């Protein structure tokens, strides 16, 4: 059983005599980052695929509006991890100014592909462009990756820190001070906040989240502070990538920085509540601080101390994260849309509900436990698929 990924191949070719003597070696692959990403995607699949949406244990359900549950940590963790990955994926080439054009092209191409995958997932099995949801998880990932990738290539870490501060303060001002046209004073209510108004103005209600129709949890304005989450990952990645400090110093720095931002987020939440749907500035700092702490712990265990036992299951999810998220979304959509005869004779039910009724309800009388069993089975099925891919070194990259 493999215990870790192969490290990146070193660059051995020398440049011409007129350039630097040699290209800097690419960084070793962070096992901790793959483990963290895998944990996050595994949790995302567990949360997104309950057997019954009406019976979900509280930690696996998103906060209805204000507040932050464990489920609300998953998406910001992924964006934070993406920021760290940008540093480790682009830093070597970024040092050569002549490669900046090619790097920006790569960033743009990947962003377009991610956005396209998100649009395809929204259209899947219901090819109606007039009502397709345009915002979404993959769309937000694409936009955050685009902005963070460009900023990483073209700005210094100090400039990135200033952008982070301006974004968070500016977003707070927009949400709490700018009047909402047609509704009056600034407010944080679902359908009448500034972000919801902007989404309806630019996208129209037909292209928003179908459950609400008047606002979208991955709306346009909320993507601005989501960039802040990615920037926190960039700054964490640059700290870990720095050549000077010892590993212990890097871990200590990341823990202190994470603790400080977490506390600042909690303090800020006294007047701007933690809210995933609005992606409030306090939520950015709070979740980013927790993410920094988790990364620090995993970095110390996996990369510094070399601990590998029990991590492979997370790594196999981490190295094909976008693949499993995209495919699991398509399959879940298909199972929900495919209607079969209801055994009671009362019309039809979704194929997913039929499978849950057959495979889990008879063995788990508690509906919450049956729902969790269905979600767990989904995770285990994907684990088996991804493990085979990992053994065969099949890593699908966007």
Short mmCIF file of C-alpha atoms in Angstrom, two decimals, residues 28-310:
data_model
loop_
_atom_site.label_atom_id
_atom_site.label_comp_id
_atom_site.label_asym_id
_atom_site.label_seq_id
_atom_site.Cartn_x
_atom_site.Cartn_y
_atom_site.Cartn_z
CA UNK A 28 8.80 18.78 -2.47
CA UNK A 29 5.16 17.80 -2.45
CA UNK A 30 3.47 18.55 0.87
CA UNK A 31 1.87 15.33 2.09
CA UNK A 32 0.09 17.37 4.76
CA UNK A 33 -1.61 19.45 2.07
CA UNK A 34 -2.88 16.34 0.27
CA UNK A 35 -4.12 14.93 3.59
CA UNK A 36 -5.85 18.21 4.48
CA UNK A 37 -7.42 18.48 1.03
CA UNK A 38 -8.56 14.86 1.20
CA UNK A 39 -10.11 15.32 4.64
CA UNK A 40 -11.93 18.38 3.36
CA UNK A 41 -13.30 16.75 0.20
CA UNK A 42 -14.28 13.62 2.11
CA UNK A 43 -16.22 15.80 4.55
CA UNK A 44 -17.76 17.72 1.64
CA UNK A 45 -19.11 14.49 0.12
CA UNK A 46 -20.43 13.34 3.51
CA UNK A 47 -22.26 16.65 4.04
CA UNK A 48 -23.56 16.94 0.46
CA UNK A 49 -24.98 13.40 0.20
CA UNK A 50 -27.16 12.55 3.21
CA UNK A 51 -29.62 9.74 2.79
CA UNK A 52 -32.42 12.12 3.75
CA UNK A 53 -32.10 15.91 3.76
CA UNK A 54 -34.83 16.08 6.38
CA UNK A 55 -32.78 14.10 8.90
CA UNK A 56 -29.25 15.45 9.34
CA UNK A 57 -27.22 15.57 12.54
CA UNK A 58 -26.54 19.17 13.56
CA UNK A 59 -22.75 19.17 12.96
CA UNK A 60 -23.34 18.01 9.36
CA UNK A 61 -25.94 20.70 8.61
CA UNK A 62 -25.07 24.25 7.57
CA UNK A 63 -26.14 27.09 9.81
CA UNK A 64 -29.55 28.34 8.67
CA UNK A 65 -28.20 31.90 8.48
CA UNK A 66 -25.90 33.46 11.09
CA UNK A 67 -23.53 31.09 12.86
CA UNK A 68 -20.91 28.53 11.90
CA UNK A 69 -21.21 24.74 12.19
CA UNK A 70 -18.51 22.17 11.34
CA UNK A 71 -20.14 21.82 7.91
CA UNK A 72 -19.58 25.53 7.33
CA UNK A 73 -15.81 25.05 7.63
CA UNK A 74 -15.53 22.82 4.57
CA UNK A 75 -15.74 25.30 1.70
CA UNK A 76 -13.40 27.92 3.24
CA UNK A 77 -10.94 25.13 4.08
CA UNK A 78 -10.90 24.17 0.39
CA UNK A 79 -10.25 27.75 -0.74
CA UNK A 80 -7.51 28.15 1.90
CA UNK A 81 -5.87 24.93 0.68
CA UNK A 82 -6.12 26.18 -2.89
CA UNK A 83 -4.21 29.31 -1.90
CA UNK A 84 -1.41 27.22 -0.39
CA UNK A 85 -1.37 25.02 -3.50
CA UNK A 86 -0.95 28.06 -5.76
CA UNK A 87 2.28 28.90 -3.94
CA UNK A 88 3.70 25.40 -4.24
CA UNK A 89 2.54 25.02 -7.83
CA UNK A 90 3.64 28.37 -9.28
CA UNK A 91 6.42 29.75 -7.10
CA UNK A 92 9.36 28.24 -8.96
CA UNK A 93 8.22 29.54 -12.34
CA UNK A 94 7.09 32.87 -10.86
CA UNK A 95 10.70 33.71 -9.97
CA UNK A 96 11.49 33.89 -13.69
CA UNK A 97 9.79 37.05 -14.99
CA UNK A 98 9.89 35.76 -18.58
CA UNK A 99 7.47 32.99 -17.58
CA UNK A 100 4.81 35.28 -16.14
CA UNK A 101 2.80 35.41 -19.36
CA UNK A 102 2.67 31.62 -19.57
CA UNK A 103 1.76 31.37 -15.88
CA UNK A 104 -1.10 33.82 -16.23
CA UNK A 105 -2.30 31.85 -19.24
CA UNK A 106 -2.32 28.67 -17.15
CA UNK A 107 -4.25 30.40 -14.38
CA UNK A 108 -6.83 31.75 -16.83
CA UNK A 109 -7.22 28.41 -18.61
CA UNK A 110 -7.78 26.52 -15.36
CA UNK A 111 -10.27 29.11 -14.15
CA UNK A 112 -12.28 28.84 -17.38
CA UNK A 113 -12.29 25.04 -17.18
CA UNK A 114 -13.45 25.08 -13.55
CA UNK A 115 -16.21 27.57 -14.35
CA UNK A 116 -17.25 25.45 -17.33
CA UNK A 117 -17.41 22.31 -15.21
CA UNK A 118 -19.64 24.12 -12.74
CA UNK A 119 -21.97 25.27 -15.50
CA UNK A 120 -22.09 21.75 -16.95
CA UNK A 121 -22.97 20.31 -13.54
CA UNK A 122 -25.85 22.81 -13.23
CA UNK A 123 -27.13 21.88 -16.68
CA UNK A 124 -26.66 18.11 -16.37
CA UNK A 125 -29.82 16.17 -17.32
CA UNK A 126 -31.79 19.42 -17.54
CA UNK A 127 -30.31 21.35 -20.44
CA UNK A 128 -32.18 24.60 -19.95
CA UNK A 129 -29.94 27.64 -20.36
CA UNK A 130 -32.82 29.96 -19.53
CA UNK A 131 -32.94 28.78 -15.92
CA UNK A 132 -29.47 27.34 -15.31
CA UNK A 133 -27.89 28.39 -12.03
CA UNK A 134 -24.76 30.40 -12.85
CA UNK A 135 -23.21 30.85 -9.38
CA UNK A 136 -22.08 27.73 -7.57
CA UNK A 137 -19.21 26.07 -5.75
CA UNK A 138 -17.07 25.45 -8.83
CA UNK A 139 -17.82 28.91 -10.20
CA UNK A 140 -16.62 30.48 -6.94
CA UNK A 141 -13.53 28.26 -6.90
CA UNK A 142 -12.77 29.37 -10.46
CA UNK A 143 -13.06 33.07 -9.69
CA UNK A 144 -11.05 32.85 -6.46
CA UNK A 145 -8.34 30.84 -8.22
CA UNK A 146 -8.17 33.41 -11.02
CA UNK A 147 -7.78 36.42 -8.71
CA UNK A 148 -5.40 34.71 -6.28
CA UNK A 149 -3.31 33.27 -9.12
CA UNK A 150 -2.86 36.67 -10.75
CA UNK A 151 -2.08 38.35 -7.43
CA UNK A 152 0.47 35.68 -6.55
CA UNK A 153 2.31 36.05 -9.86
CA UNK A 154 2.28 39.86 -9.92
CA UNK A 155 2.38 41.09 -6.32
CA UNK A 156 4.52 40.69 -3.21
CA UNK A 157 3.34 39.07 0.01
CA UNK A 158 3.03 42.49 1.63
CA UNK A 159 0.81 43.71 -1.20
CA UNK A 160 -1.28 40.54 -0.87
CA UNK A 161 -1.68 41.19 2.87
CA UNK A 162 -2.84 44.75 2.13
CA UNK A 163 -5.31 43.48 -0.48
CA UNK A 164 -6.67 41.05 2.11
CA UNK A 165 -7.17 43.83 4.66
CA UNK A 166 -8.80 46.19 2.13
CA UNK A 167 -11.12 43.46 0.86
CA UNK A 168 -12.32 42.49 4.34
CA UNK A 169 -12.84 46.04 5.58
CA UNK A 170 -14.34 47.18 2.27
CA UNK A 171 -16.78 44.27 2.19
CA UNK A 172 -17.87 45.05 5.75
CA UNK A 173 -18.56 48.66 4.72
CA UNK A 174 -20.55 47.54 1.68
CA UNK A 175 -22.74 45.16 3.69
CA UNK A 176 -23.44 47.40 6.66
CA UNK A 177 -23.33 50.95 5.35
CA UNK A 178 -24.44 51.01 1.70
CA UNK A 179 -28.24 51.33 1.28
CA UNK A 180 -29.93 48.62 -0.76
CA UNK A 181 -31.88 50.04 -3.74
CA UNK A 182 -35.57 49.36 -3.34
CA UNK A 183 -35.23 48.15 0.26
CA UNK A 184 -33.75 51.05 2.17
CA UNK A 185 -30.93 50.90 4.76
CA UNK A 186 -28.16 48.31 4.61
CA UNK A 187 -29.14 44.99 6.17
CA UNK A 188 -27.97 41.38 6.48
CA UNK A 189 -31.25 39.62 5.67
CA UNK A 190 -31.21 36.80 3.06
CA UNK A 191 -33.25 38.38 0.27
CA UNK A 192 -32.69 42.07 0.93
CA UNK A 193 -28.95 42.45 1.57
CA UNK A 194 -26.76 44.24 -1.00
CA UNK A 195 -25.34 41.00 -2.41
CA UNK A 196 -28.77 39.50 -3.07
CA UNK A 197 -29.88 42.71 -4.79
CA UNK A 198 -26.75 42.68 -6.99
CA UNK A 199 -27.29 39.03 -7.98
CA UNK A 200 -30.86 39.71 -9.04
CA UNK A 201 -29.77 42.81 -10.94
CA UNK A 202 -26.94 41.14 -12.89
CA UNK A 203 -28.06 37.52 -13.14
CA UNK A 204 -31.83 37.57 -12.71
CA UNK A 205 -33.79 35.34 -10.36
CA UNK A 206 -33.94 32.54 -12.95
CA UNK A 207 -30.18 31.95 -12.64
CA UNK A 208 -29.95 31.90 -8.85
CA UNK A 209 -30.19 29.09 -6.29
CA UNK A 210 -33.44 27.26 -7.02
CA UNK A 211 -34.36 26.82 -3.34
CA UNK A 212 -34.43 30.56 -2.65
CA UNK A 213 -34.78 32.18 -6.11
CA UNK A 214 -34.08 35.59 -4.56
CA UNK A 215 -30.48 35.11 -3.33
CA UNK A 216 -27.59 32.72 -3.84
CA UNK A 217 -25.15 31.34 -1.23
CA UNK A 218 -22.36 31.58 -3.83
CA UNK A 219 -23.39 35.00 -5.13
CA UNK A 220 -21.20 37.55 -6.89
CA UNK A 221 -20.53 40.01 -4.08
CA UNK A 222 -19.73 37.23 -1.62
CA UNK A 223 -16.98 36.03 -3.94
CA UNK A 224 -15.00 39.16 -3.01
CA UNK A 225 -14.37 38.07 0.62
CA UNK A 226 -13.95 34.47 -0.59
CA UNK A 227 -10.87 35.79 -2.41
CA UNK A 228 -9.73 36.85 1.06
CA UNK A 229 -9.87 33.21 2.17
CA UNK A 230 -7.69 32.26 -0.79
CA UNK A 231 -5.27 35.07 0.08
CA UNK A 232 -4.95 33.72 3.62
CA UNK A 233 -3.90 30.43 2.04
CA UNK A 234 -1.38 32.27 -0.17
CA UNK A 235 0.20 33.91 2.85
CA UNK A 236 0.31 30.62 4.76
CA UNK A 237 1.88 28.89 1.76
CA UNK A 238 4.54 31.58 1.41
CA UNK A 239 5.41 31.15 5.07
CA UNK A 240 5.79 27.39 4.71
CA UNK A 241 7.72 27.77 1.44
CA UNK A 242 10.25 30.23 2.93
CA UNK A 243 13.77 28.81 2.85
CA UNK A 244 15.17 30.39 6.02
CA UNK A 245 13.14 29.43 9.10
CA UNK A 246 13.34 25.95 10.64
CA UNK A 247 10.31 23.69 10.40
CA UNK A 248 9.46 24.18 14.07
CA UNK A 249 9.49 27.96 13.62
CA UNK A 250 7.17 27.67 10.62
CA UNK A 251 4.71 25.57 12.61
CA UNK A 252 4.83 28.00 15.53
CA UNK A 253 4.33 30.97 13.20
CA UNK A 254 1.34 29.32 11.52
CA UNK A 255 -0.25 28.41 14.86
CA UNK A 256 0.19 31.91 16.26
CA UNK A 257 -1.08 33.57 13.08
CA UNK A 258 -4.03 31.18 12.92
CA UNK A 259 -4.93 31.74 16.56
CA UNK A 260 -4.72 35.51 16.16
CA UNK A 261 -6.96 35.60 13.07
CA UNK A 262 -9.45 33.23 14.70
CA UNK A 263 -9.74 35.50 17.74
CA UNK A 264 -9.97 38.58 15.51
CA UNK A 265 -12.77 36.89 13.57
CA UNK A 266 -14.66 36.15 16.78
CA UNK A 267 -14.19 39.74 17.95
CA UNK A 268 -15.36 41.10 14.58
CA UNK A 269 -18.41 38.83 14.70
CA UNK A 270 -19.81 40.92 17.57
CA UNK A 271 -21.02 43.43 14.95
CA UNK A 272 -20.68 41.46 11.69
CA UNK A 273 -21.88 37.91 12.45
CA UNK A 274 -20.23 34.75 11.19
CA UNK A 275 -22.21 33.84 8.08
CA UNK A 276 -21.23 31.41 5.34
CA UNK A 277 -23.97 32.50 2.91
CA UNK A 278 -22.77 36.12 3.07
CA UNK A 279 -19.13 34.98 3.54
CA UNK A 280 -18.72 37.78 6.06
CA UNK A 281 -15.31 39.22 6.89
CA UNK A 282 -15.48 37.78 10.40
CA UNK A 283 -16.21 34.36 8.87
CA UNK A 284 -13.14 34.68 6.63
CA UNK A 285 -10.83 35.30 9.58
CA UNK A 286 -12.47 32.74 11.87
CA UNK A 287 -12.43 29.87 9.35
CA UNK A 288 -9.03 30.87 7.97
CA UNK A 289 -7.58 30.80 11.47
CA UNK A 290 -8.90 27.29 12.07
CA UNK A 291 -7.58 26.18 8.66
CA UNK A 292 -4.11 27.54 9.52
CA UNK A 293 -4.14 25.59 12.79
CA UNK A 294 -5.15 22.35 11.08
CA UNK A 295 -2.49 22.79 8.39
CA UNK A 296 0.17 23.50 11.02
CA UNK A 297 -0.68 20.30 12.90
CA UNK A 298 -0.73 18.18 9.76
CA UNK A 299 2.49 19.75 8.46
CA UNK A 300 4.27 18.91 11.73
CA UNK A 301 2.94 15.34 11.76
CA UNK A 302 3.22 14.39 8.09
CA UNK A 303 6.05 16.46 6.64
CA UNK A 304 8.29 17.20 9.62
CA UNK A 305 7.86 14.05 11.70
CA UNK A 306 7.18 11.82 8.68
CA UNK A 307 4.02 10.26 10.10
CA UNK A 308 2.11 8.37 7.39
CA UNK A 309 0.11 5.63 9.09
CA UNK A 310 -3.59 5.92 8.29
#
